[in-house]
Short mmCIF file of C-alpha atoms in Angstrom, two decimals:
data_model
loop_
_atom_site.label_atom_id
_atom_site.label_comp_id
_atom_site.label_asym_id
_atom_site.label_seq_id
_atom_site.Cartn_x
_atom_site.Cartn_y
_atom_site.Cartn_z
CA MET A 1 0.00 0.00 0.00
CA ALA A 2 1.27 3.46 -0.92
CA LEU A 3 1.93 5.92 1.87
CA LEU A 4 0.23 8.70 -0.10
CA ASP A 5 -2.40 8.48 -2.83
CA CYS A 6 -3.86 11.56 -4.53
CA LEU A 7 -6.68 10.50 -6.82
CA ASN A 8 -8.21 12.74 -9.53
CA LEU A 9 -7.79 15.89 -7.45
CA TYR A 10 -9.45 19.13 -8.46
CA LYS A 11 -9.33 22.34 -6.46
CA ASN A 12 -11.14 25.51 -7.46
CA TYR A 13 -10.81 28.96 -5.91
CA GLY A 14 -13.89 30.56 -7.40
CA ASN A 15 -13.25 30.58 -11.14
CA VAL A 16 -9.57 29.73 -10.73
CA LEU A 17 -8.63 26.07 -11.19
CA ALA A 18 -5.63 25.44 -8.91
CA LEU A 19 -5.47 21.65 -9.37
CA ASN A 20 -6.68 19.88 -12.48
CA ASN A 21 -7.21 16.10 -12.29
CA PHE A 22 -3.99 15.65 -10.32
CA ASN A 23 -2.85 12.10 -9.49
CA LEU A 24 0.14 11.08 -7.38
CA SER A 25 1.20 7.95 -5.50
CA LEU A 26 4.21 7.91 -3.15
CA GLU A 27 5.87 4.99 -1.42
CA SER A 28 7.62 5.06 1.95
CA GLY A 29 11.34 5.77 2.21
CA LYS A 30 11.65 8.47 -0.45
CA ILE A 31 12.65 12.11 -0.72
CA VAL A 32 10.45 13.50 -3.49
CA GLY A 33 10.64 16.92 -5.13
CA LEU A 34 7.36 18.59 -6.05
CA LEU A 35 8.78 20.90 -8.68
CA GLY A 36 7.11 23.73 -10.51
CA PRO A 37 7.14 27.51 -11.00
CA ASN A 38 5.35 29.85 -8.64
CA GLY A 39 1.58 29.56 -9.04
CA SER A 40 1.70 25.99 -10.37
CA GLY A 41 -0.38 24.49 -7.53
CA LYS A 42 2.36 23.20 -5.22
CA THR A 43 1.17 24.92 -2.05
CA THR A 44 -2.46 24.04 -2.75
CA LEU A 45 -1.55 20.36 -3.09
CA ILE A 46 0.49 20.35 0.10
CA LYS A 47 -2.30 22.06 2.05
CA LEU A 48 -4.76 19.48 0.76
CA ILE A 49 -2.51 16.63 1.92
CA ALA A 50 -2.00 18.36 5.28
CA GLY A 51 -5.77 18.56 5.74
CA LEU A 52 -5.89 22.36 5.72
CA LEU A 53 -7.97 22.49 2.55
CA ALA A 54 -10.62 20.16 1.12
CA PRO A 55 -10.55 19.15 -2.57
CA THR A 56 -13.34 20.30 -4.85
CA GLU A 57 -13.29 16.80 -6.34
CA GLY A 58 -11.19 13.68 -5.86
CA ALA A 59 -9.73 11.97 -2.81
CA ILE A 60 -6.53 11.76 -0.75
CA PHE A 61 -5.41 8.77 1.29
CA ILE A 62 -2.48 8.88 3.72
CA ASP A 63 -1.50 5.46 5.02
CA GLY A 64 -4.92 4.30 3.83
CA LYS A 65 -6.86 7.06 5.62
CA MET A 66 -8.46 10.28 4.42
CA PRO A 67 -7.03 13.51 5.88
CA GLY A 68 -8.19 14.06 9.45
CA PRO A 69 -6.97 13.75 13.06
CA GLU A 70 -5.46 10.29 12.41
CA THR A 71 -3.37 11.48 9.46
CA LYS A 72 -2.31 14.72 11.14
CA ALA A 73 -0.75 12.57 13.85
CA ILE A 74 1.65 11.07 11.25
CA VAL A 75 2.15 14.09 8.97
CA SER A 76 4.68 16.82 9.82
CA TYR A 77 3.98 20.02 7.87
CA LEU A 78 6.31 22.96 7.22
CA PRO A 79 4.32 25.88 5.78
CA GLU A 80 5.72 28.36 3.30
CA ARG A 81 5.71 31.12 5.94
CA THR A 82 6.53 31.10 9.64
CA TYR A 83 3.44 31.32 11.82
CA PHE A 84 4.82 31.59 15.36
CA SER A 85 4.25 34.70 17.49
CA ASP A 86 7.29 36.92 18.00
CA TRP A 87 6.79 37.10 21.78
CA MET A 88 7.44 33.36 22.11
CA ARG A 89 10.83 31.95 23.06
CA VAL A 90 12.32 29.00 21.22
CA ASN A 91 11.89 26.80 24.30
CA ASP A 92 8.18 27.80 24.41
CA LEU A 93 7.86 26.25 20.95
CA ILE A 94 9.63 23.10 22.10
CA GLU A 95 7.12 22.79 24.96
CA PHE A 96 4.23 23.47 22.58
CA PHE A 97 5.31 20.77 20.13
CA SER A 98 6.04 18.34 22.99
CA ASP A 99 2.49 18.78 24.32
CA PHE A 100 0.80 18.70 20.93
CA TYR A 101 2.61 15.88 19.09
CA ALA A 102 3.17 12.46 20.66
CA ASP A 103 5.96 11.75 18.15
CA PHE A 104 7.97 14.90 18.93
CA ASP A 105 11.56 14.16 19.96
CA ARG A 106 12.60 16.93 22.35
CA GLU A 107 16.22 15.75 22.59
CA LYS A 108 16.61 15.73 18.82
CA ALA A 109 15.18 19.26 18.59
CA ILE A 110 17.60 20.57 21.20
CA GLU A 111 20.51 18.78 19.50
CA MET A 112 19.69 20.41 16.14
CA LEU A 113 19.27 23.83 17.74
CA THR A 114 22.65 23.43 19.43
CA ARG A 115 24.29 22.61 16.07
CA LEU A 116 22.76 25.81 14.71
CA GLN A 117 23.97 27.75 17.76
CA ILE A 118 20.42 28.87 18.52
CA THR A 119 19.82 29.45 22.23
CA PRO A 120 16.42 28.09 23.36
CA GLU A 121 15.94 31.04 25.73
CA ARG A 122 15.93 33.57 22.89
CA LYS A 123 12.70 35.20 21.76
CA LEU A 124 11.67 34.88 18.12
CA LYS A 125 11.59 38.66 17.71
CA GLU A 126 15.34 38.63 18.39
CA LEU A 127 16.03 36.23 15.52
CA SER A 128 16.55 36.94 11.83
CA LYS A 129 14.02 35.73 9.26
CA GLY A 130 16.36 32.94 8.17
CA THR A 131 16.97 31.78 11.74
CA LYS A 132 13.23 31.71 12.45
CA GLU A 133 12.81 29.46 9.40
CA LYS A 134 15.56 27.17 10.68
CA VAL A 135 13.81 26.92 14.07
CA GLN A 136 10.57 25.98 12.35
CA LEU A 137 12.34 23.33 10.25
CA VAL A 138 13.99 21.89 13.37
CA LEU A 139 10.60 21.52 15.06
CA VAL A 140 9.08 19.86 11.99
CA MET A 141 11.99 17.44 11.47
CA ALA A 142 12.16 16.55 15.19
CA ARG A 143 8.88 14.68 14.84
CA ARG A 144 9.01 10.93 14.09
CA ALA A 145 6.43 11.31 11.34
CA LYS A 146 5.62 9.03 8.42
CA LEU A 147 5.17 11.88 5.94
CA TYR A 148 6.96 15.25 5.96
CA LEU A 149 5.47 18.05 3.85
CA LEU A 150 7.98 20.86 3.31
CA ASP A 151 6.64 23.86 1.39
CA GLU A 152 9.52 25.89 -0.08
CA PRO A 153 11.93 25.15 2.81
CA ILE A 154 14.91 26.85 1.14
CA ALA A 155 13.30 29.77 -0.67
CA GLY A 156 14.00 32.46 1.92
CA VAL A 157 17.49 31.59 3.14
CA ASP A 158 21.03 32.19 1.92
CA PRO A 159 22.94 29.49 -0.06
CA ALA A 160 25.01 28.36 2.94
CA SER A 161 21.87 27.92 5.01
CA ARG A 162 20.27 25.95 2.18
CA ASP A 163 23.04 23.36 2.46
CA TYR A 164 22.41 23.01 6.21
CA ILE A 165 18.64 22.75 5.73
CA LEU A 166 18.98 20.01 3.10
CA ASP A 167 21.48 18.16 5.29
CA THR A 168 19.03 18.43 8.20
CA ILE A 169 16.27 16.93 6.06
CA ILE A 170 18.44 14.04 4.86
CA SER A 171 19.85 13.31 8.31
CA ASN A 172 16.62 13.33 10.28
CA TYR A 173 13.95 11.49 8.34
CA LYS A 174 13.45 7.79 8.97
CA GLU A 175 13.90 5.09 6.30
CA ASN A 176 10.19 4.23 6.46
CA SER A 177 9.17 7.89 6.09
CA THR A 178 8.72 10.01 3.00
CA VAL A 179 9.61 13.67 2.50
CA LEU A 180 7.74 15.76 -0.09
CA ILE A 181 9.68 18.97 -0.81
CA SER A 182 7.94 21.71 -2.76
CA THR A 183 10.32 24.10 -4.52
CA HIS A 184 11.17 25.96 -7.72
CA LEU A 185 14.91 25.95 -6.83
CA ILE A 186 15.70 22.68 -8.57
CA TYR A 187 19.47 23.08 -8.78
CA ASP A 188 19.80 23.30 -4.99
CA VAL A 189 17.71 20.23 -4.15
CA GLU A 190 18.39 17.86 -7.05
CA GLN A 191 21.14 15.80 -5.40
CA THR A 192 18.88 15.36 -2.36
CA LEU A 193 15.98 13.85 -4.30
CA ASP A 194 15.11 10.24 -5.01
CA ASP A 195 12.13 11.06 -7.22
CA PHE A 196 10.71 14.18 -8.85
CA VAL A 197 7.27 15.39 -9.87
CA PHE A 198 6.76 18.27 -12.31
CA ILE A 199 3.58 20.28 -11.86
CA LYS A 200 2.29 23.13 -14.04
CA ASN A 201 -1.04 24.95 -13.93
CA GLY A 202 -2.30 22.38 -11.43
CA SER A 203 -1.59 19.39 -13.67
CA MET A 204 1.00 16.63 -13.50
CA LEU A 205 3.52 16.98 -16.33
CA LEU A 206 6.11 14.32 -15.52
CA THR A 207 7.35 12.09 -12.72
CA GLY A 208 10.47 9.96 -12.46
CA ASN A 209 13.55 8.81 -10.57
CA ALA A 210 16.18 11.58 -10.45
CA LYS A 211 19.26 9.35 -10.67
CA GLU A 212 17.83 7.16 -13.42
CA TYR A 213 16.83 10.21 -15.45
CA ARG A 214 20.36 11.67 -15.28
CA GLU A 215 21.97 8.33 -16.24
CA GLN A 216 19.58 7.61 -19.12
CA ASN A 217 19.40 11.12 -20.60
CA GLY A 218 22.78 12.65 -19.80
CA GLN A 219 21.29 15.80 -18.36
CA THR A 220 20.18 17.01 -14.96
CA VAL A 221 16.61 17.28 -13.74
CA ASP A 222 17.32 21.01 -13.37
CA ALA A 223 18.18 21.24 -17.09
CA LEU A 224 15.00 19.35 -17.97
CA PHE A 225 12.98 21.67 -15.75
CA ARG A 226 14.42 24.72 -17.48
CA GLU A 227 13.50 23.26 -20.87
CA MET A 228 9.94 22.35 -19.94
CA PHE A 229 9.17 25.56 -18.08
CA ARG A 230 11.00 28.00 -20.36
CA VAL A 231 9.05 31.25 -20.62
#
């Protein structure tokens, strides 16, 4: 059984069609890139899987269950923007996640924060935008989830921080878990990915194995992306 099944998904925002008959099936133990330009439907899809939106048509199954309290217990979601209040301290967030998620690993979170030289006693308002995003990623990756949904995790940080973030993702997900990374920065994530999914105007364009594609076609997934999405 697939860990994630998206079946004939449609999502309308009024007259705007954000997803158009979108189908996707993901197995456990993969890092998968959801790749497309801005406005292609990536965030809408991730919010549907996270249970924050309901599809106009179609169905989603996570570990055999439709999105709801049971799936939220096994899905760890990183939104595109930080949502924590500036008055909170980093250790307040650790307590919050510890209380809210049974699979949250406090020791792992503190270990990752220490590697980043982020003091848990500091308030969020004292941190830079990039550091806040790192804190949020640490909290998301410190859960022992089955499915990680990361919406543009490297879009707002400098290149050196991108390397750390990708290393954090690789180092902290379990072999029986799957990570779905939404991004338009293909060059930065390509070597991290097992599989890739191209999405445009809410529709699936192409899916494949990143390593196999490079070996069989003699070009990178990034080069393919640039060809297919050339303006």
